[in-house]
Short mmCIF file of C-alpha atoms in Angstrom, two decimals:
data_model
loop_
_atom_site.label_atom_id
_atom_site.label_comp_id
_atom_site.label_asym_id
_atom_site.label_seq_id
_atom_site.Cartn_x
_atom_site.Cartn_y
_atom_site.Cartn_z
CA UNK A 1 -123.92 83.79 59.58
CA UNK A 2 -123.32 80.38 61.15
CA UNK A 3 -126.67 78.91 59.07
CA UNK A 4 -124.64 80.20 55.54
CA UNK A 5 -121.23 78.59 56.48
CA UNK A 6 -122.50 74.88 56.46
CA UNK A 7 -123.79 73.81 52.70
CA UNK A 8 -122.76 71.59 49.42
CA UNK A 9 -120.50 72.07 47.56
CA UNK A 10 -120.74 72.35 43.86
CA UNK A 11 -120.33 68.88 42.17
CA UNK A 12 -121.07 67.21 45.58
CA UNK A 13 -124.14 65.09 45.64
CA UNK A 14 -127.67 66.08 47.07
CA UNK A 15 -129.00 63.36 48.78
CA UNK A 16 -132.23 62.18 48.18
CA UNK A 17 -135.30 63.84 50.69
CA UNK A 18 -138.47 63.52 51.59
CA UNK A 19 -141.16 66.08 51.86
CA UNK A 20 -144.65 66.75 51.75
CA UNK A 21 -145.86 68.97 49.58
CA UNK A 22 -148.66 71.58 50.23
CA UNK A 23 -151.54 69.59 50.18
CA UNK A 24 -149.49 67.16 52.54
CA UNK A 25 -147.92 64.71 50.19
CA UNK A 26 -144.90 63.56 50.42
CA UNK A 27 -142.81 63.92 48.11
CA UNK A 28 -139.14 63.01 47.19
CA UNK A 29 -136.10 64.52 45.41
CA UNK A 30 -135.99 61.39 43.04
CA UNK A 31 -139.36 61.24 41.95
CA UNK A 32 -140.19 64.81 41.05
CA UNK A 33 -136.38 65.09 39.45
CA UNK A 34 -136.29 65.74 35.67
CA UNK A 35 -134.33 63.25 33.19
CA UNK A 36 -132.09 65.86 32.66
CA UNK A 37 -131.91 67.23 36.53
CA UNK A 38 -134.19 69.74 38.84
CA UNK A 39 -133.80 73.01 40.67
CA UNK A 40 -134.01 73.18 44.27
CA UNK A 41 -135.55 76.53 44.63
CA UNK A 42 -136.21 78.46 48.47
CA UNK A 43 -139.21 80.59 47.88
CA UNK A 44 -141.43 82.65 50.23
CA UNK A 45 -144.95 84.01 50.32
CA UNK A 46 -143.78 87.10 52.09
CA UNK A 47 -140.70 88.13 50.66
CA UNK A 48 -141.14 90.92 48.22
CA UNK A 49 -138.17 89.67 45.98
CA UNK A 50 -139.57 86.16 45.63
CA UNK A 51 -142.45 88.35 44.63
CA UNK A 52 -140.42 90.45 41.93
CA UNK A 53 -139.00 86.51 40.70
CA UNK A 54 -142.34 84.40 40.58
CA UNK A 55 -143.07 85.53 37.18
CA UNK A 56 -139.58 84.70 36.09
CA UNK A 57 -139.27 81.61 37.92
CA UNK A 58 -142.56 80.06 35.98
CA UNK A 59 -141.13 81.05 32.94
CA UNK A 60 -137.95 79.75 33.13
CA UNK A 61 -139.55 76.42 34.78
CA UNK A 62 -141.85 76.49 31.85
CA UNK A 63 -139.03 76.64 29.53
CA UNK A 64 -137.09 73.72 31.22
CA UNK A 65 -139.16 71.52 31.55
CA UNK A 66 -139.23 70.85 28.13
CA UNK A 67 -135.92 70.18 28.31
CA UNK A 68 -135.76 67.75 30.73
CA UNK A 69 -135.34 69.71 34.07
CA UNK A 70 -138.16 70.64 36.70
CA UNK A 71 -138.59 72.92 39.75
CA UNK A 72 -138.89 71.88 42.85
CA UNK A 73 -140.26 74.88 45.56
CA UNK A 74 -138.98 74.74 48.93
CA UNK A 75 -141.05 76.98 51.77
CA UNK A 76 -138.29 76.75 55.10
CA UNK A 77 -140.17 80.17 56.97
CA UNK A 78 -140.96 79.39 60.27
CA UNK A 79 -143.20 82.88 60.30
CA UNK A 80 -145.36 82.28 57.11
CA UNK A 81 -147.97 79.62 58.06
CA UNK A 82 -149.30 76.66 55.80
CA UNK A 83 -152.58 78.70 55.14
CA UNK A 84 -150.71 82.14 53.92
CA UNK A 85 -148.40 79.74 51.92
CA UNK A 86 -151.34 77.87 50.30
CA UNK A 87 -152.61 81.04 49.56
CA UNK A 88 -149.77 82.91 47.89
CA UNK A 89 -149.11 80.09 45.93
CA UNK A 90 -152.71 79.64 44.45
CA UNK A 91 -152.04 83.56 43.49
CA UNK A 92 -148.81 82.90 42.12
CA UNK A 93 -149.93 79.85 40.39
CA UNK A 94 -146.72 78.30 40.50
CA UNK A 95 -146.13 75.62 37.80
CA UNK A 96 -144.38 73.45 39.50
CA UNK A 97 -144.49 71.38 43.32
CA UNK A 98 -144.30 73.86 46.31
CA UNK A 99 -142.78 71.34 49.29
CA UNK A 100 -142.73 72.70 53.11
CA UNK A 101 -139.63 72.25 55.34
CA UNK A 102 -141.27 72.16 58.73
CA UNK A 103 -138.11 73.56 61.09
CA UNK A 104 -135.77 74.16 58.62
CA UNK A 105 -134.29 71.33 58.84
CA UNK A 106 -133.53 71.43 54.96
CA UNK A 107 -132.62 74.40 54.71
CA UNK A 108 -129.99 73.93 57.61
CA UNK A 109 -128.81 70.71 55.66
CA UNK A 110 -128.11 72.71 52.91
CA UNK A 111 -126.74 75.79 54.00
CA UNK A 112 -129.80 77.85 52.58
CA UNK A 113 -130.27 81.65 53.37
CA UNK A 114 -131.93 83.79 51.07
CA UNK A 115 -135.37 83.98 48.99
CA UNK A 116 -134.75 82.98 46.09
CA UNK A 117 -131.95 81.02 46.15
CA UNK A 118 -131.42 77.91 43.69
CA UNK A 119 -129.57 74.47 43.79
CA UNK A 120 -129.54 73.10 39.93
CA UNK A 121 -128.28 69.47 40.06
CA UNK A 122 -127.70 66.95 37.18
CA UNK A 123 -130.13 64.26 36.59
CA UNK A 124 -127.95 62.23 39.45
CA UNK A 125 -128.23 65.07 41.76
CA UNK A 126 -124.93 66.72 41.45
CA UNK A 127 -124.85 70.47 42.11
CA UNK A 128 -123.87 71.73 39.08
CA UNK A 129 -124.85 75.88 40.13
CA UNK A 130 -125.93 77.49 43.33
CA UNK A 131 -126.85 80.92 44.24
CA UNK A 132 -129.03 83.33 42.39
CA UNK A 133 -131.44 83.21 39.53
CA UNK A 134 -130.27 86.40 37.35
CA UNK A 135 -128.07 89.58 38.22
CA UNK A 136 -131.43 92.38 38.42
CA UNK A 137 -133.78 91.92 41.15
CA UNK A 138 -136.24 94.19 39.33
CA UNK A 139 -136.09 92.04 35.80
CA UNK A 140 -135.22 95.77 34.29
CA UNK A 141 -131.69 95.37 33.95
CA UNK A 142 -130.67 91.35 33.51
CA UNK A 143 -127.47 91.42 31.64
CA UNK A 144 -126.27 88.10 33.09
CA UNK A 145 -128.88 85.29 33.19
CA UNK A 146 -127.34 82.71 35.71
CA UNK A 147 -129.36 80.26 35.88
CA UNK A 148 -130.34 80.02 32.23
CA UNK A 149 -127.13 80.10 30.96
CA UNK A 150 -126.02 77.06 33.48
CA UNK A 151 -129.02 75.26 32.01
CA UNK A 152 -128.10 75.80 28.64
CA UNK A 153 -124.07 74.93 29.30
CA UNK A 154 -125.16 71.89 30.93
CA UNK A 155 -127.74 70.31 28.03
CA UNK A 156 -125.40 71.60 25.50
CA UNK A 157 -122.29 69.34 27.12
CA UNK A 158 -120.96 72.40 28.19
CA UNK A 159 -118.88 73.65 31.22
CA UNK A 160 -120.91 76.17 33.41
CA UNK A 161 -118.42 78.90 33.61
CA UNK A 162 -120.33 80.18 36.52
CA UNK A 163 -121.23 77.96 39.33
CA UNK A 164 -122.13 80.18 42.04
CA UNK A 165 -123.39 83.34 42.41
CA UNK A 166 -124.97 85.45 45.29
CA UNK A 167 -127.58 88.40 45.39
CA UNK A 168 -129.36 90.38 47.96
CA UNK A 169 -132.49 88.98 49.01
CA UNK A 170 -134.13 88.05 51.79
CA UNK A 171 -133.41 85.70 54.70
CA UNK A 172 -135.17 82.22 55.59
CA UNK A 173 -136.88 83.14 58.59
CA UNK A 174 -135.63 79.97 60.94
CA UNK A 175 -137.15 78.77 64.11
CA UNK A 176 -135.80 80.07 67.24
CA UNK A 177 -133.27 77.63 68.73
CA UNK B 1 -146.85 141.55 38.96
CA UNK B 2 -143.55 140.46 40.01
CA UNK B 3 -144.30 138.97 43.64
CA UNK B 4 -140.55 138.88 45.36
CA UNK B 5 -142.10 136.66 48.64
CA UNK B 6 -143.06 134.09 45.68
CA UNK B 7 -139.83 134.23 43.82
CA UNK B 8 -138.11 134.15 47.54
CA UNK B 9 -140.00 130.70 48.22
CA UNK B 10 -139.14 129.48 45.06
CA UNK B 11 -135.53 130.30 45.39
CA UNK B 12 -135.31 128.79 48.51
CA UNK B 13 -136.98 125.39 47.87
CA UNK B 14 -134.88 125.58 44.64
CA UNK B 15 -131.66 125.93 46.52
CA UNK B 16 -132.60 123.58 49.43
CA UNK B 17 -133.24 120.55 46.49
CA UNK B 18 -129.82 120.89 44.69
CA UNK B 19 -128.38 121.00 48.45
CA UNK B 20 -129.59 117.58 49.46
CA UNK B 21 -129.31 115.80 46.05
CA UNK B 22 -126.25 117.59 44.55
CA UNK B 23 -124.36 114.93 45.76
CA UNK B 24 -126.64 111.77 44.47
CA UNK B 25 -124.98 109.67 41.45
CA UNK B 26 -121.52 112.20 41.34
CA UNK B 27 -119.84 110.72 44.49
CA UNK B 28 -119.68 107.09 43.50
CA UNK B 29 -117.17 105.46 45.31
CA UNK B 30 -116.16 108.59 47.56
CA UNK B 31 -117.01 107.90 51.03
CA UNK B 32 -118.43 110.19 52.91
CA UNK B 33 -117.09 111.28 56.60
CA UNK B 34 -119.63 111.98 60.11
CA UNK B 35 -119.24 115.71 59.34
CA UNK B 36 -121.63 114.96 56.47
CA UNK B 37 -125.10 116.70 55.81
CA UNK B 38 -127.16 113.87 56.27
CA UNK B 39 -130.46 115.45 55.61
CA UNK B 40 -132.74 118.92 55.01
CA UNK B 41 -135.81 120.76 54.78
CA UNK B 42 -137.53 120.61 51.64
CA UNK B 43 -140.85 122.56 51.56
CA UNK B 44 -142.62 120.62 55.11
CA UNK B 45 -140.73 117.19 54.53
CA UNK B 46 -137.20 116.40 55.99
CA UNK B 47 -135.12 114.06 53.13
CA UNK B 48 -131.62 112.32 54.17
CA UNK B 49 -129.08 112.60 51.83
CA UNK B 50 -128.13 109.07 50.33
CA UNK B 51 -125.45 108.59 48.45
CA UNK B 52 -125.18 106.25 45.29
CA UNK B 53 -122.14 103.97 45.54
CA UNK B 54 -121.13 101.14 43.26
CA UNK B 55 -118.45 98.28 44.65
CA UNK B 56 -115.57 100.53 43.69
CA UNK B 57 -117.48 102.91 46.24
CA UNK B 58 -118.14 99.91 48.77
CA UNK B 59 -114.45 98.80 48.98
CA UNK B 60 -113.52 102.09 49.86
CA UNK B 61 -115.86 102.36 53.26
CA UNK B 62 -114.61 99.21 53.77
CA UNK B 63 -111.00 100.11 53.76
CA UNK B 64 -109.59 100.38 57.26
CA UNK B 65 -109.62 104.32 58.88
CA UNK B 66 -108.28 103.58 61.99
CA UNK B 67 -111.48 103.45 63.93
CA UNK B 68 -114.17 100.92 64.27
CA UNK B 69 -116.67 100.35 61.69
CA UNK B 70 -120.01 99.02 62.27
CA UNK B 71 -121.95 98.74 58.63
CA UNK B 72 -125.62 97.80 58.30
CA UNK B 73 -127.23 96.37 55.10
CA UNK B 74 -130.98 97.00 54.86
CA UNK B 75 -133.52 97.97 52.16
CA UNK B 76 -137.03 99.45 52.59
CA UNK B 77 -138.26 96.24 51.50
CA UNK B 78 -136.99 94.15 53.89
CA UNK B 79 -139.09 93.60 57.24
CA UNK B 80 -136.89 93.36 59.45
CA UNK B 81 -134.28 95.81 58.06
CA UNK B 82 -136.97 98.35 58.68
CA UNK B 83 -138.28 96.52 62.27
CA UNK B 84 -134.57 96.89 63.41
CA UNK B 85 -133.82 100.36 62.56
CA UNK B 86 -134.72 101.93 65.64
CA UNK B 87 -132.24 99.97 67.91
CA UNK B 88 -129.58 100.61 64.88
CA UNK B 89 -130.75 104.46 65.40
CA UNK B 90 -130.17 103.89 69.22
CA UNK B 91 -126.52 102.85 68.26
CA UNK B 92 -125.28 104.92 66.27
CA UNK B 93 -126.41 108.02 69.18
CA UNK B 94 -124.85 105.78 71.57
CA UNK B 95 -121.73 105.76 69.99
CA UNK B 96 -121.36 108.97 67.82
CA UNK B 97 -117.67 110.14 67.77
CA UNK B 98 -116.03 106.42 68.79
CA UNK B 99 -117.30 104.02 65.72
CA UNK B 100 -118.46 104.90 62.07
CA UNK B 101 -121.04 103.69 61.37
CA UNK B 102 -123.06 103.69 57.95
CA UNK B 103 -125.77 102.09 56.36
CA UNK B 104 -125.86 100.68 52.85
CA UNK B 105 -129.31 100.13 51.17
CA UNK B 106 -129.84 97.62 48.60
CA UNK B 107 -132.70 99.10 47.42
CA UNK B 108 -133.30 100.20 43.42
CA UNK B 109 -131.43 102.88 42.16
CA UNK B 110 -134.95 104.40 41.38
CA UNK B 111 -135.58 104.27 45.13
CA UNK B 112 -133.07 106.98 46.13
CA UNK B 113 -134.66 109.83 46.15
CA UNK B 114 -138.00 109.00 47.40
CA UNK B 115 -138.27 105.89 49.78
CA UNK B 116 -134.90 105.21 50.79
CA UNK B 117 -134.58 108.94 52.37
CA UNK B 118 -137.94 109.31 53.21
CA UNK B 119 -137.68 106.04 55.87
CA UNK B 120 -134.45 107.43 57.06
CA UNK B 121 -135.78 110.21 57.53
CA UNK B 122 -139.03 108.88 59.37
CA UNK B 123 -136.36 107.15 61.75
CA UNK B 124 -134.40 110.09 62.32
CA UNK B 125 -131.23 107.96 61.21
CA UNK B 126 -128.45 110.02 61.05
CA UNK B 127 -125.40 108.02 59.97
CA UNK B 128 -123.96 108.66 56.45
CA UNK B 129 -125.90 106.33 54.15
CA UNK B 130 -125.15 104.83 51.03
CA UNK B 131 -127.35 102.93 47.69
CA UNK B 132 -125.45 99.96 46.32
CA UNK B 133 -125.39 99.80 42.92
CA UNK B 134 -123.53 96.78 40.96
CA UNK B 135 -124.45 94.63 37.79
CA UNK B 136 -122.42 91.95 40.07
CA UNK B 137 -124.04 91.69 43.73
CA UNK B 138 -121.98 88.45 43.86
CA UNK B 139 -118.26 89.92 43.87
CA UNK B 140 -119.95 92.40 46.45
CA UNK B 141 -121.54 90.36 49.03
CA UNK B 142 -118.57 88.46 49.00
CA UNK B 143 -116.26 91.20 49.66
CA UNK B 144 -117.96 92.48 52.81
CA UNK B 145 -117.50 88.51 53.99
CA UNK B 146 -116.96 85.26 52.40
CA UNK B 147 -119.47 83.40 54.57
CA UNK B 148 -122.24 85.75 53.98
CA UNK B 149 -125.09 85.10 50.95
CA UNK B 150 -126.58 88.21 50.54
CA UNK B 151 -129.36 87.50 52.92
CA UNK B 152 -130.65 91.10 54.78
CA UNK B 153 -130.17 92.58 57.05
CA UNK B 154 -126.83 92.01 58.16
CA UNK B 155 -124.79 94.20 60.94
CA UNK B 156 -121.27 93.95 60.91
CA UNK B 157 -118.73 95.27 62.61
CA UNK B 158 -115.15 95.90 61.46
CA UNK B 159 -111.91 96.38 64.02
CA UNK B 160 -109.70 99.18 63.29
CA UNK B 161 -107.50 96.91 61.07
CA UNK B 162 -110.70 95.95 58.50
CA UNK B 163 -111.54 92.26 60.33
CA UNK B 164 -114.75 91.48 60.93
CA UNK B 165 -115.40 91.16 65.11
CA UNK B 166 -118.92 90.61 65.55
CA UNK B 167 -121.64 90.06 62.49
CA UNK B 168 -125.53 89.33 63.10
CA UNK B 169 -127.67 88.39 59.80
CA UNK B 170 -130.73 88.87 61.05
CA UNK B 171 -132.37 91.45 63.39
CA UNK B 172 -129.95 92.99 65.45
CA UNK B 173 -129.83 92.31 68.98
CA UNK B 174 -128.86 95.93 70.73
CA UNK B 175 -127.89 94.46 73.92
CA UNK B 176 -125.65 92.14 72.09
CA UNK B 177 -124.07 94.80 69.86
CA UNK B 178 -123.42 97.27 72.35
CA UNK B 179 -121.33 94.47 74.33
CA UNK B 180 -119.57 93.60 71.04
CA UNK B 181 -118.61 97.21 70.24
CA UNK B 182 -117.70 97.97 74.13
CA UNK B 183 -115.29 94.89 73.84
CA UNK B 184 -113.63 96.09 70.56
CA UNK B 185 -113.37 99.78 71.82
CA UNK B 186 -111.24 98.81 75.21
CA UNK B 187 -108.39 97.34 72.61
CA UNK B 188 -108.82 100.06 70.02
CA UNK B 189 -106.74 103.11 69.99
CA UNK B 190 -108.64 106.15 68.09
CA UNK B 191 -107.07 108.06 66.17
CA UNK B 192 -106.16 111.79 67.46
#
C-alpha cells in the first residue's frame, strides 16, 4: 500500500499542475479552479463504481458550479487507453474537463488509490475534504452525503465536521515500475 | 394423485436451500471457523455459503486466534479480485490446517445469494467467506489498516498476535505470498 501512504494532508496546499486534457490541451489547476474552489476527482472508464457514480458526480458538479466550485476529472490508468477513455466519456457526457495523467505521476504526487476518489480544495487550493463522494456505492442507501455536505459547510462559513472519508472502490491501475 | 418421488424432490431441494442460507443475515458478527459448510447442492448448481457480516462482525475475524490470518478483500465486480482468485484458491489448499484464511466481499448486500456464491463457487473457493455490510466503509477500511483506502483487492496477512506481516493491494503475487506466509509460519507456534 506504499502508493496510499504518501499524500496531502487536509488543509495543506495543492500545488498548482499542468495537464492536458482529452483532446490534448493543457490545462492547469488555476485556470479551471472555481471562485469558490474545485474538486480533484480520479475517475475511470472501466471501473464499474465510477460507473455506478457518473450520474451522481454530474449532478453534484451541476449543482456546484453554480456555486462557485467546478470538477476537475483526473484519468491516472495505465490499462485504459486515450481512445476507450475518449469514448466512455462521450457516453458519460461528463460536464466538466476530463484531464489524463500519463504515468501516474499525479496520482503518485497525491497519494491517489481508488475510483472515485475526491480532493475538494478552497478557492486557494487548500484541501478542505478527501476521500469518498457519499457512504452507498449503489445510490440506494446514501444516508451520509460527504461531499455535499463539505460543500455546503464550506460556502456556508462552516467547519466540515468530516474531512476524510474512505470507501471501497477500485484501484488506479499504475504503470509497472 | 399424491406422487411421493415429487414430494421427495421437493423436500429435498427444500431442505438443501434452508441448509446453505439458514445462516445468511442471522450470524452478523459471529465468525465462522474451517469446520464450516462452505457450500451445497441445490437442484444441478453448487452455491457457497456466504455469510453477512457488518464491522462489529469484521473486528471479530480480525481479533487475534492464535494462528495466522491471511484475509482477502474482493468483489465480483472488481477485475482483478476475480483475475486473482485462482492463485488465492491455490493458497488457501496449500495451506489448509496452518493459516485461516477468509475472504470478505464488498459486494451489495443484494449480491449474496446469487453472484457472490455463484463465483465462489465457479472457483471452487473453499475458505469461509464473508459480505461486508456497513453504512460507514470509512471506520472499516481503516480498521483492517490505517494506510489502506479502500482500493480492491487487497491480501493481507495477520501474525498470530493481529499485526499485519505482509499486505499486497493489488493482484496477488502467489510466489510472493507463499514466501511471506512460509516466513511467518517458522516463528509461529500453532495452537494445539
Amino acid at each position: 500500500m506504499a502508493a496510499n501512504a504518501q499524500g496531502i494532508a487536509v488543509g495543506a496546499a495543492m500545488e498548482n499542475f499542468s495537464l492536458p486534457d482529452i483532446t490534448g490541451k493543457m490545462q492547469t489547476l488555476d485556470g479551471l479552479k472555481g471562485k469558490n474552489g474545485s474538486v480533484v476527482v480520479f475517475l475511470s472508464a472501466q471501473c464499474p463504481v465510477v460507473k455506478a457514480y457518473n450520474e451522481r458526480i454530474n449532478l453534484i458538479a451541476a449543482d456546484y458550479a453554480a456555486k462557485g466550485i467546478t470538477f476537475i476529472g483526473i484519468n491516472s490508468n495505465s490499462t485504459e487507453t486515450l481512445d476507450f477513455v475518449k469514448s466512455d466519456a462521450a457516453i458519460v457526457g461528463y460536464k466538466f474537463p476530463l484531464l489524463i495523467d500519463k504515468g501516474n505521476v499525479f496520482a503518485d504526487k497525491l497519494g491517489a488509490a481508488v475510483t472515485p476518489e475526491v480532493y475538494y480544495l478552497d478557492a486557494k487550493n487548500a484541501l478542505l475534504y478527501h476521500g469518498a463522494i457519499d457512504n452507498d456505492r449503489s445510490g440506494k442507501v446514501i444516508t451520509d452525503q460527504y461531499l455535499r455536505t463539505a460543500f455546503d459547510s464550506s460556502l456556508a462559513g462552516k467547519k466540515i465536521e468530516r474531512t476524510k472519508a474512505n470507501a471501497f472502490g477500485c484501484s488506479i491501475k499504475r504503470v509497472a515500475k | 394423485m399424491f406422487k411421493f418421488s415429487k414430494f421427495l424432490a421437493r423436500a429435498t431441494t427444500c431442505a438443501a436451500l434452508a441448509f446453505v442460507f439458514c445462516g445468511i443475515g442471522f450470524a452478523q458478527g459471529k465468525p465462522s471457523t474451517r469446520k464450516t459448510v462452505k457450500s451445497a447442492k441445490v437442484g444441478s448448481t453448487t452455491v457457497s455459503k456466504v455469510t453477512q457480516i457488518n464491522i462489529d462482525g469484521l473486528k471479530k475475524l480480525l481479533k487475534p486466534s492464535g494462528r495466522p490470518l491471511l484475509i482477502n478483500f474482493w468483489a465480483t465486480w472488481c477485475d482483478p479480485c476475480r483475475e486473482e482468485f485462482p492463485d488465492l484458491v491455490r493458497l488457501d489448499a496449500a495451506y489448509k490446517g496452518k493459516i485461516d484464511f477468509i475472504t470478505v466481499s464488498l459486494d451489495d448486500l443484494a449480491d449474496i445469494n446469487t453472484s457472490v456464491p455463484k463465483f465462489l463457487a465457479e472457483m471452487k473457493a473453499e475458505m469461509p467467506a464473508y459480505l461486508l455490510k456497513t453504512p460507514d466503509e470509512s471506520a472499516a477500511i481503516t480498521m483492517v489498516s490505517k494506510d489502506w483506502k479502500g482500493n480492491l483487492p487487497l491480501t493481507i496477512l495477520f501474525n498470530s498476535a493481529g499485526e499485519i506481516t505482509y499486505s499486497r493491494n493489488g493482484l496477488v503475487k502467489y510466489d510472493v505470498a507463499t514466501a511471506e506466509i512460509d516466513k511467518l509460519l517458522t516463528t509461529t507456534t500453532l495452537p494445539n
